[in-house]
Coordinates of C-alpha atoms and ligand atoms in Angstrom, one line a residue:
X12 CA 56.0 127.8 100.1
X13 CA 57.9 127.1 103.2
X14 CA 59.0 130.3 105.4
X15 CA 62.5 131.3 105.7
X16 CA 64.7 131.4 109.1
X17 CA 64.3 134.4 110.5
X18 CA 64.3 135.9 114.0
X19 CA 60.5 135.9 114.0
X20 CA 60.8 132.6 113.1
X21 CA 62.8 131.3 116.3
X22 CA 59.6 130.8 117.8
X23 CA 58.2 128.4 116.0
X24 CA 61.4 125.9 115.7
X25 CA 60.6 123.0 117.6
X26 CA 62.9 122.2 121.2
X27 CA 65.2 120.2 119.5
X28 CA 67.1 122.8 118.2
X29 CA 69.1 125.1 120.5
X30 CA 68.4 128.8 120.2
X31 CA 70.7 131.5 120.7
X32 CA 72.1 132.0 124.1
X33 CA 71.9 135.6 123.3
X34 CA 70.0 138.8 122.5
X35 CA 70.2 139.0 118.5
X36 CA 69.1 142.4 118.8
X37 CA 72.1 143.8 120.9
X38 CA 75.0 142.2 118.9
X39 CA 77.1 145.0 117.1
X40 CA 80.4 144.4 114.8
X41 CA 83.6 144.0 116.1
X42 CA 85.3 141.0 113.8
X43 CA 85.3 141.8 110.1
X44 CA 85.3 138.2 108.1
X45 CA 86.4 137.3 104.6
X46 CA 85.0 134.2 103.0
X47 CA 81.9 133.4 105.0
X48 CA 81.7 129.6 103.4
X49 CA 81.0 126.3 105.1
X50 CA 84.3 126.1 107.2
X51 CA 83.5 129.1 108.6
X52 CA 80.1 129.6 109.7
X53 CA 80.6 126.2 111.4
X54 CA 83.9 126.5 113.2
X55 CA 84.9 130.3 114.0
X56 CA 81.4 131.7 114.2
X57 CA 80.2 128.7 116.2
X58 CA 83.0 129.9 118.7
X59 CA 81.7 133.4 118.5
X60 CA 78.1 132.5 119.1
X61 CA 79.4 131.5 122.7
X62 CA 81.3 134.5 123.0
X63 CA 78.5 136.6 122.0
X64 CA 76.7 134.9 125.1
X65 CA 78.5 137.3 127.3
X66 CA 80.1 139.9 124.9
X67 CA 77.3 141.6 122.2
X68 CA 80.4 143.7 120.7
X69 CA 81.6 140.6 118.6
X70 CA 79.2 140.1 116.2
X71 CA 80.9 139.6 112.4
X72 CA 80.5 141.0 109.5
X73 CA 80.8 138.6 106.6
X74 CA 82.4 139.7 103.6
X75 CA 82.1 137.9 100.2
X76 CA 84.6 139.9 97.7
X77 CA 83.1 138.0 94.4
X78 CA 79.8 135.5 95.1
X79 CA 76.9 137.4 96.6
X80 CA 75.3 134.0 97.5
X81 CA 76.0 133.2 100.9
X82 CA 75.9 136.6 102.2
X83 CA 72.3 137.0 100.4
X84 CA 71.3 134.1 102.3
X85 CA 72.2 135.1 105.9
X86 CA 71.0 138.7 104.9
X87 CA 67.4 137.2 104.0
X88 CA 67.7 135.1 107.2
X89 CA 68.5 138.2 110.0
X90 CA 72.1 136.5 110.1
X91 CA 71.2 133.3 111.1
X92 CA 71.2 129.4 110.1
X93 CA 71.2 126.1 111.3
X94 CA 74.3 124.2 112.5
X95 CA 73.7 120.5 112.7
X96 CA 76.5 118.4 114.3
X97 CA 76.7 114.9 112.9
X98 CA 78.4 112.3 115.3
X99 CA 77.2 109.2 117.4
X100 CA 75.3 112.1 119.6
X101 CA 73.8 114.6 117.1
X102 CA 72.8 118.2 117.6
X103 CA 70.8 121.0 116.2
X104 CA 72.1 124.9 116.8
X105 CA 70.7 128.3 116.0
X106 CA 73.9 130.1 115.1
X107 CA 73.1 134.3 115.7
X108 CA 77.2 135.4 115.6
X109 CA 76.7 137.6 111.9
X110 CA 75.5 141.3 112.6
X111 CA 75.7 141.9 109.1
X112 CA 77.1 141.1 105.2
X113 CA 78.9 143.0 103.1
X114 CA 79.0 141.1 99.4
X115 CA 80.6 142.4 96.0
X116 CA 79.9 146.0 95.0
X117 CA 79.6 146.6 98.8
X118 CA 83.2 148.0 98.5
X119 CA 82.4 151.2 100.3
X120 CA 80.3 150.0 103.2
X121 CA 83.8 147.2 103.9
X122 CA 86.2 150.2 103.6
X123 CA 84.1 152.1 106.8
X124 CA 84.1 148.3 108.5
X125 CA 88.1 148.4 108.2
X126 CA 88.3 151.5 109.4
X127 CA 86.3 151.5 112.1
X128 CA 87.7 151.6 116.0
X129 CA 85.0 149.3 117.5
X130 CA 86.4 146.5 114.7
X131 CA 89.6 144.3 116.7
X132 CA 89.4 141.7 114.8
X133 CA 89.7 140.4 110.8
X134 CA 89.7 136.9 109.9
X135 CA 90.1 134.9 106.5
X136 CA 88.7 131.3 105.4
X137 CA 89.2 132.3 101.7
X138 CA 91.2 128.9 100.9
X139 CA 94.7 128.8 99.9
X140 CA 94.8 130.2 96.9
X141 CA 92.8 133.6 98.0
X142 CA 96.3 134.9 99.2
X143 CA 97.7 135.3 96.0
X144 CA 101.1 133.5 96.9
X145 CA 103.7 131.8 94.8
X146 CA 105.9 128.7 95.0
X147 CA 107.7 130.1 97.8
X148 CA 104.7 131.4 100.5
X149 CA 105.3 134.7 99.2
X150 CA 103.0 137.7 97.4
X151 CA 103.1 136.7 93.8
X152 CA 103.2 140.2 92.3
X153 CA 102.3 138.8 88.9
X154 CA 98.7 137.9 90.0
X155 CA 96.4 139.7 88.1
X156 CA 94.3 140.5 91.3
X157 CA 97.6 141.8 92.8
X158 CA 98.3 143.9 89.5
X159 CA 95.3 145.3 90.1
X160 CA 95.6 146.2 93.4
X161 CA 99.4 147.9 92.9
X162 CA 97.6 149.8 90.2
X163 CA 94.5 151.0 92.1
X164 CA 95.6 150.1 95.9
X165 CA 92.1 152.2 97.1
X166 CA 89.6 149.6 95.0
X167 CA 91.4 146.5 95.6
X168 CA 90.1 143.4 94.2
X169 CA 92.1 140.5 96.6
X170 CA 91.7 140.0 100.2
X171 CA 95.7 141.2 100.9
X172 CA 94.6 144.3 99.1
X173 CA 91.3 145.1 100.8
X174 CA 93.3 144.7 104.7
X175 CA 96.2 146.6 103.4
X176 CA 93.6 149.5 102.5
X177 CA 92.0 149.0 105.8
X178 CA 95.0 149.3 107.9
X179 CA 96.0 151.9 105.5
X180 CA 93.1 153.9 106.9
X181 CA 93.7 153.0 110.5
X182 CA 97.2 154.2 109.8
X183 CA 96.5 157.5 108.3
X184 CA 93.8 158.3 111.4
X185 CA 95.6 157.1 114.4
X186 CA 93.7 154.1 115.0
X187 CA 95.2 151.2 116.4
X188 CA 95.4 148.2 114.0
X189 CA 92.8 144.9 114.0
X190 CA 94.4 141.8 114.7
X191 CA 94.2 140.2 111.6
X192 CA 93.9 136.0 112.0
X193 CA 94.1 133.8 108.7
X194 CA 92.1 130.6 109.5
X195 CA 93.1 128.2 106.4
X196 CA 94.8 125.5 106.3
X197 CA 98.9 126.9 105.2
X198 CA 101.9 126.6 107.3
X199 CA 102.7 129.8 109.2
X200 CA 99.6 130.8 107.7
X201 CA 99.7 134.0 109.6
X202 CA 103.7 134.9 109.2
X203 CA 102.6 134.4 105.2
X204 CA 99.8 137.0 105.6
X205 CA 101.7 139.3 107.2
X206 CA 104.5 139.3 104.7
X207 CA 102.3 139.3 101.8
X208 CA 100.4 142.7 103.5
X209 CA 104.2 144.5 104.1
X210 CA 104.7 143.8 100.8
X211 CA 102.0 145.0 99.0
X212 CA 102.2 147.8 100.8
X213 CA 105.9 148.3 100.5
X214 CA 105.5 149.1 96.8
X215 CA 103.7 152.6 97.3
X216 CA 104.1 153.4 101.5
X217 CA 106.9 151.8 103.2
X218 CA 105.8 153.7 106.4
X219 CA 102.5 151.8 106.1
X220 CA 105.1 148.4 105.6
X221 CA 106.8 148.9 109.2
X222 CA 104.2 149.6 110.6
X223 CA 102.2 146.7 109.6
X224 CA 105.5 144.2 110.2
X225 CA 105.9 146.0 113.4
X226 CA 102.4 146.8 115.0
X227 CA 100.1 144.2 113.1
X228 CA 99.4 140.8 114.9
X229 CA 99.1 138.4 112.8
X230 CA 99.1 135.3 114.6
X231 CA 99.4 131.8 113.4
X232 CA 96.5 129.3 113.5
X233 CA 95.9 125.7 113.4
X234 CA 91.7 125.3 112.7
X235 CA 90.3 121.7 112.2
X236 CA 86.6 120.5 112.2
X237 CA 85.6 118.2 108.9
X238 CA 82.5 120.2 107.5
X239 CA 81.5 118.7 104.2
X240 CA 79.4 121.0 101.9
X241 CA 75.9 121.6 102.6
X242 CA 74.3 119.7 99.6
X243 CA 70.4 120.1 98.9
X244 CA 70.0 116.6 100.5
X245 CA 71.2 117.6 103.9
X246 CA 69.4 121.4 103.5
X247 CA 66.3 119.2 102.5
X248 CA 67.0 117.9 106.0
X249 CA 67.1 120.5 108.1
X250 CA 63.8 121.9 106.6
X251 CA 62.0 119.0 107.4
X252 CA 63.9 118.8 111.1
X253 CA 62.8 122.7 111.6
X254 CA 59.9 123.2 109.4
X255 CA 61.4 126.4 107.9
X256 CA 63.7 126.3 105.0
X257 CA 67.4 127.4 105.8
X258 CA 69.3 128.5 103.0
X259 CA 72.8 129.0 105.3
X260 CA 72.6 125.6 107.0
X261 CA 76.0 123.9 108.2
X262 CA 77.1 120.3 109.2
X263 CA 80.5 119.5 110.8
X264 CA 81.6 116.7 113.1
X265 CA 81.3 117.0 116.7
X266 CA 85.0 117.5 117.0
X267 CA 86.3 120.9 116.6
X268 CA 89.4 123.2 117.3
X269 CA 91.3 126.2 116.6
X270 CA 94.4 126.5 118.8
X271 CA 96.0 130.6 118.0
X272 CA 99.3 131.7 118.5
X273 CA 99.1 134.1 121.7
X274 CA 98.9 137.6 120.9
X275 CA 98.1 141.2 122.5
X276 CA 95.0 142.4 122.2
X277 CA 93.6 144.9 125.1
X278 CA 90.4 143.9 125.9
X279 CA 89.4 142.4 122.6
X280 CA 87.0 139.1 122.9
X281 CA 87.7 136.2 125.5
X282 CA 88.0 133.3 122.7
X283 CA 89.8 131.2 125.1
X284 CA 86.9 131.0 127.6
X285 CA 84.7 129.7 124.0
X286 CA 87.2 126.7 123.3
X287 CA 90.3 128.5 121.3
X288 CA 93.8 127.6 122.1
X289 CA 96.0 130.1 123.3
X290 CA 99.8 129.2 122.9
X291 CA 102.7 129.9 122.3
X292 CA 103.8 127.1 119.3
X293 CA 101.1 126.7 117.1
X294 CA 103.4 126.0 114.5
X295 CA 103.9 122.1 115.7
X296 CA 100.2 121.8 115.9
X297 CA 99.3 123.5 112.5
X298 CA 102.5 121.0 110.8
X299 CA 101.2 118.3 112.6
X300 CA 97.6 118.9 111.0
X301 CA 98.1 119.7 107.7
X302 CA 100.6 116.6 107.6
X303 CA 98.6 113.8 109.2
X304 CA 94.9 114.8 108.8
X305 CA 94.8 117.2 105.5
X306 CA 97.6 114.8 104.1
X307 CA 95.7 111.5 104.9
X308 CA 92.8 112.8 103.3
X309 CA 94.3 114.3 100.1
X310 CA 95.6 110.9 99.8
X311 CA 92.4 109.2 100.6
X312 CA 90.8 111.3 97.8
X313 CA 93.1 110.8 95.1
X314 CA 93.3 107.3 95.8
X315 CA 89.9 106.4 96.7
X316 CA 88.6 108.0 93.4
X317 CA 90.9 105.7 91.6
X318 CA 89.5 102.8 93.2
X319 CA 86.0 103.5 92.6
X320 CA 85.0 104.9 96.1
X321 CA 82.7 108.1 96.8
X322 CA 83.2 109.0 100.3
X323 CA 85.7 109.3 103.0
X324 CA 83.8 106.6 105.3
X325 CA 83.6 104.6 102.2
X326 CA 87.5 104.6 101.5
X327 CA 88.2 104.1 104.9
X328 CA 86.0 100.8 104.8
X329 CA 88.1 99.7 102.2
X330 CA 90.5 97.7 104.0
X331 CA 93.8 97.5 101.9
X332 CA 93.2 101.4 101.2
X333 CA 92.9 102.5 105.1
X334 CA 95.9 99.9 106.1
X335 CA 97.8 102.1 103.7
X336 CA 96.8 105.1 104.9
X337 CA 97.5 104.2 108.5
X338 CA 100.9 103.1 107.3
X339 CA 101.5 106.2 105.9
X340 CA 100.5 108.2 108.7
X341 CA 102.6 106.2 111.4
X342 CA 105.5 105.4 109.5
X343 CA 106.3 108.3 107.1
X344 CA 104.3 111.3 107.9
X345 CA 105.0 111.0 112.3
X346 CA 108.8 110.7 110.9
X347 CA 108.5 114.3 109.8
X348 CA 107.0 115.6 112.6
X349 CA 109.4 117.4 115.6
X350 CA 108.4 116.7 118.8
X351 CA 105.8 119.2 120.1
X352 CA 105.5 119.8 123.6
X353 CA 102.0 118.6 124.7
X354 CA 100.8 116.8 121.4
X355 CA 101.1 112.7 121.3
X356 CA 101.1 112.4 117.7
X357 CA 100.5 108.9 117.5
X358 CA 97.0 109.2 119.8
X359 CA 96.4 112.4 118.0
X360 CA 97.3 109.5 114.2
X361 CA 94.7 107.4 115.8
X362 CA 92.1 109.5 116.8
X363 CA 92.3 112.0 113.4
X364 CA 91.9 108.3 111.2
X365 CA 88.9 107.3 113.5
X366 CA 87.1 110.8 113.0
X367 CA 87.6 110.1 109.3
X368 CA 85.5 106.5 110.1
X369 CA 82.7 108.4 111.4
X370 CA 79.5 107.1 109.1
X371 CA 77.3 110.0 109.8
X372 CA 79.5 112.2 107.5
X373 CA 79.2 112.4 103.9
X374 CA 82.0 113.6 103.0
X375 CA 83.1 113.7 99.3
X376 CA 86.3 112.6 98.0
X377 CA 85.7 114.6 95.0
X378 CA 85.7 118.2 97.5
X379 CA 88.4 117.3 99.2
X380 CA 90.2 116.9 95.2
X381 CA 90.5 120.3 94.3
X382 CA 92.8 122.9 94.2
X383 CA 95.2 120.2 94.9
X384 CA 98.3 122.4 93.4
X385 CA 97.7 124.6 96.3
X386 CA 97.4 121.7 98.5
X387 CA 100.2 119.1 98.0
X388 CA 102.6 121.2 99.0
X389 CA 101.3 121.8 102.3
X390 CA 100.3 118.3 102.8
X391 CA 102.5 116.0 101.7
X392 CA 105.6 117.6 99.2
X393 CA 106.8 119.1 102.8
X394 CA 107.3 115.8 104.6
X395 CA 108.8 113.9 100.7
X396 CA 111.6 116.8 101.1
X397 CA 112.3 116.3 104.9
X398 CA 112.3 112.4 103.9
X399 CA 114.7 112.7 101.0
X400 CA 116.9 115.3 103.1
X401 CA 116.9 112.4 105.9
X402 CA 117.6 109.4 103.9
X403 CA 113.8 108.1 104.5
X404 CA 112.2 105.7 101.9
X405 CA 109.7 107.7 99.8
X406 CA 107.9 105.3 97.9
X407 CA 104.4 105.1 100.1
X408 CA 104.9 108.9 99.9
X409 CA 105.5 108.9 96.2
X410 CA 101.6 106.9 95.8
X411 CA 99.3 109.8 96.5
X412 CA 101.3 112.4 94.5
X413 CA 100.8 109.8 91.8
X414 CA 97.3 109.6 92.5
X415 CA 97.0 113.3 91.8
X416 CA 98.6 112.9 88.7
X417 CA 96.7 110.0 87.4
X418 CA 93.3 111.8 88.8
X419 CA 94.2 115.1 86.5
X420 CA 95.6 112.7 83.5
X421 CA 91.7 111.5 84.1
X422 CA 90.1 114.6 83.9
X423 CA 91.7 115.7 81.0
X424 CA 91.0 112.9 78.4
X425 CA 87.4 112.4 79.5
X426 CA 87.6 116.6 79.1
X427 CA 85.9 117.1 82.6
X428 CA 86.6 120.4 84.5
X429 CA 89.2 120.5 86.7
X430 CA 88.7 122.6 89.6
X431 CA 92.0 124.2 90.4
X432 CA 93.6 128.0 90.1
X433 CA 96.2 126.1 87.7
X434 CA 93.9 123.9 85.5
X435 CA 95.1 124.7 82.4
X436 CA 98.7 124.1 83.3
X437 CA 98.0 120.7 84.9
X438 CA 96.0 119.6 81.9
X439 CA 98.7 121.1 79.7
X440 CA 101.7 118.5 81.5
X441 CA 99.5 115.9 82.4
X442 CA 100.6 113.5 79.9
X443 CA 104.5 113.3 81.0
X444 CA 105.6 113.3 84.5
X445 CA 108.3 115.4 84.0
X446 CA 106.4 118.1 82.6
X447 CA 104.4 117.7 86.2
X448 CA 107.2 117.8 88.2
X449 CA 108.2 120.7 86.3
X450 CA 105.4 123.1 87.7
X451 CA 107.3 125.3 89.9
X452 CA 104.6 126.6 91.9
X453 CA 103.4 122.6 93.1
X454 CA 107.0 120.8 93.0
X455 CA 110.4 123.0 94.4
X456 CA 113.3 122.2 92.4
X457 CA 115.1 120.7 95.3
X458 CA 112.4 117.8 95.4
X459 CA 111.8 117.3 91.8
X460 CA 114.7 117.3 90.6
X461 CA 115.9 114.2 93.0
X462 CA 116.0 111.0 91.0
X463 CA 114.8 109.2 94.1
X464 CA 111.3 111.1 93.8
X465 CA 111.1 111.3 90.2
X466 CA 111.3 107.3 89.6
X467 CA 109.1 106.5 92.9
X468 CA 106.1 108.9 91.4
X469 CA 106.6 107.3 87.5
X470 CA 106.3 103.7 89.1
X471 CA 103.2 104.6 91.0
X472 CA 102.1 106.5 88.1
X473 CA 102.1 103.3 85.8
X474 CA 100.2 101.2 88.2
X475 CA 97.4 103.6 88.2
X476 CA 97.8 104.1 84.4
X477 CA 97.5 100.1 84.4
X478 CA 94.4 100.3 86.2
X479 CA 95.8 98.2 89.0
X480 CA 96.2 101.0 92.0
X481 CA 95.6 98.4 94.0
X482 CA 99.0 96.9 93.9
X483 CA 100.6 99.9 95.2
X484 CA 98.9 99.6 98.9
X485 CA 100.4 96.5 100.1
X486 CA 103.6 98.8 101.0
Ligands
CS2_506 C1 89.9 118.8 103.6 C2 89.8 119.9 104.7 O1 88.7 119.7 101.7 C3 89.8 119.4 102.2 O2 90.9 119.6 101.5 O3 91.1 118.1 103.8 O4 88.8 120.8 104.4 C4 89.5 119.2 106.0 O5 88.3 118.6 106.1 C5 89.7 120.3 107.1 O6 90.9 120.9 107.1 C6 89.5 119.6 108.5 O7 89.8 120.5 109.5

């Protein structure tokens, strides 16, 4: 059997891959992470890797609330794992930024984490629907994990209830707060957090609320770096590139970034000297994102699966598909888009649909489908309401949120699993659009209930149902 990747291991790797610049053994906690997946370990802990270099009091502790897995596997491997960066000039990384994981029964050990003064930081890659949010952006109190949590607010079981009990703690002793950064991909992502924290912990301590709406930073974030899952081909890989088997590996794209809404924090860690983006807008950067690059891709994978295609490289090699995407980018999606000082959206268009033509990366349509009622209205229902509010035509728009429908109305009569926090509901309306459009938490009122939407989605709608979705991309 091959050996694992361990510290004692490091010596044997051969020179293509790049050890740590650090001493492993010197690295203590200071950032407290939930959600250690893929996104994470190779975009914010890449960063603090290089901070590491010349700070040892960052290292992360990665938390995993409900699947031991991951954390198992960096436990097993003294924290560390491969990062292998897939673009024209490929690279092979040692990543030694984890000082420890905390994974689900571990409850007692994350509590003492959150409470502790040496810990500044707490980040969160738990996907959109980890924060327990309704239609609106705001706590859904009805969530069973949120139930739980009002119920027993000192064993919580979601993430807003686990840093609500932390700061709770650093409340009660005097300790000054972490700064608490949510790094997925939601407008405002961290105005959402904080309001979701005040209010959970409004309900049984409104001193704890102020303090958190007054003391906690919670800045917002815009992260980007395509990562597609580690599948046991590309693990496969890296064993036979290292000669040890890595159970934690990572691939992502040469390009990444994570540009942070500037916020106090006394001598906490120096991210901007490791590549982050201190400003003081993030919010036309994290728009302009979620718009053009998670949007285009949402409606790449919707699409593209309808027309037979596997990958994002693939549907981006399919000509009438990526003129329809680029149409919809420049034309619709830039239209929504404020000016922002410092961001050329049109380069920034170009360049985002050229990363997505990068052939290295096998990145599945089929990942980027779920949870898509968390993600439409992020990535595209925003811009369809500024459109219809404007007077803009809608009907390239309309296409993808057809394609969503028509890729659930799919799932459902061949009886596949749909992964999505709403399944049941989705497979429940998919047979009448109106019944779609009806879902409150994916379509506001405002949007569905404008005539102008309703009919562009039911036309696109019946040429997929046709089988002909090929019609709808000469727009
Ligand atoms: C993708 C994102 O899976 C998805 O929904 O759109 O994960 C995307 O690759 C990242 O946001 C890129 O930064």
């Amino acid at each position: 059997m091959m050996t694992q990747l361990s510290r004692a291991a490091l010596a044997t790797l051969p020179g293509t891959a790049r050890r740590p610049g650090h001493d492993i053994a010197s690295v203590t906690t200071g950032i407290v992470h939930f959600g250690p997946g893929a996104f994470h370990r190779a975009h914010q802990a890449d960063v603090i890797d290089r901070v590491l270099d010349t700070d040892s009091r960052w290292g992360i502790a990665a938390v995993s609330l409900r699947t031991p897995g991951t954390v198992d596997a960096l436990k097993a491997q003294d924290g560390l794992y491969t990062l292998a960066v897939i673009d024209r000039e490929p690279s092979t990384r040692i990543i030694a930024a984890h000082s420890e994981g905390v994974g689900p029964g571990e409850g007692k050990r994350l509590r003492a984490l959150l409470a502790d003064p040496k810990v500044r930081l707490a980040t969160s890659t738990v996907t959109e629907k980890g924060y327990c949010l309704g239609p609106d952006g705001s706590l859904d109190i009805g969530h069973p994990d949120i139930v739980h949590d009002l119920a027993r607010p000192a064993e919580p079981a979601s993430v807003i209830g686990w840093i609500v009990a932390g700061l709770a703690d650093r409340h009660a002793a005097g300790t000054p707060p972490f700064a608490m950064l949510c790094c997925d991909n939601m407008t405002g992502n961290g105005a959402k957090l904080r309001a979701a924290c005040a209010a959970l912990a409004r309900t049984y301590d409104p001193g704890l609320a102020d303090w958190i709406e007054g003391e906690v930073a919670f800045p917002d974030s815009m992260v980007d770096s395509i990562t597609p899952a580690s599948d046991p081909a590309f693990l496969a890989k890296v064993a036979a590139e290292l000669g040890v088997e890595d159970r934690a590996a990572v691939q992502r794209e040469a390009f990444t970034q994570w540009v942070l809404q500037r916020f106090d924090l006394t001598d906490g860690p120096d991210l901007a000297t490791a590549g982050v983006t201190l400003t003081s807008d993030v919010r036309g950067y994290e728009q302009a994102k979620l718009r053009i690059l998670n949007g285009a891709h949402s409606t790449l994978a919707y699409t593209g699966l309808a027309l037979g295609h596997e990958t994002v490289f693939e549907a981006m090699s399919d000509p009438a598909l990526a003129g329809f995407v680029t149409s919809l980018v420049h034309h619709d999606i830039r239209a929504s888009l404020p000016p922002v000082d410092g961001l050329d959206t049109e380069a920034y268009a170009n360049a985002v649909l050229d990363r997505f033509r990068n052939p290295a990366i096998r990145h599945l349509l089929s990942q980027i489908a779920w949870d898509g009622s968390q993600k439409l209205p992020y990535r595209l229902l925003d811009t369809v309401r500024e459109a219809l509010d404007a007077g803009r035509p809608i009907d390239r728009l309309a296409v993808p949120v057809a394609a969503w429908i028509a890729f659930i109305r799919r799932k459902a009569q061949a009886g596949e699993t749909i992964t999505d926090p709403l399944a049941d509901t989705l497979v429940a309306a998919s047979s009448s659009v109106d019944a779609m459009l009806a879902i409150r938490q994916v379509f506001p009122e405002r949007i569905a209930a404008d005539p102008r939407f309703r009919d562009a989605v039911a036309k696109a709608l019946a040429a997929f149902d046709a089988g002909k979705p090929a019609q709808l991309l000469t727009r």
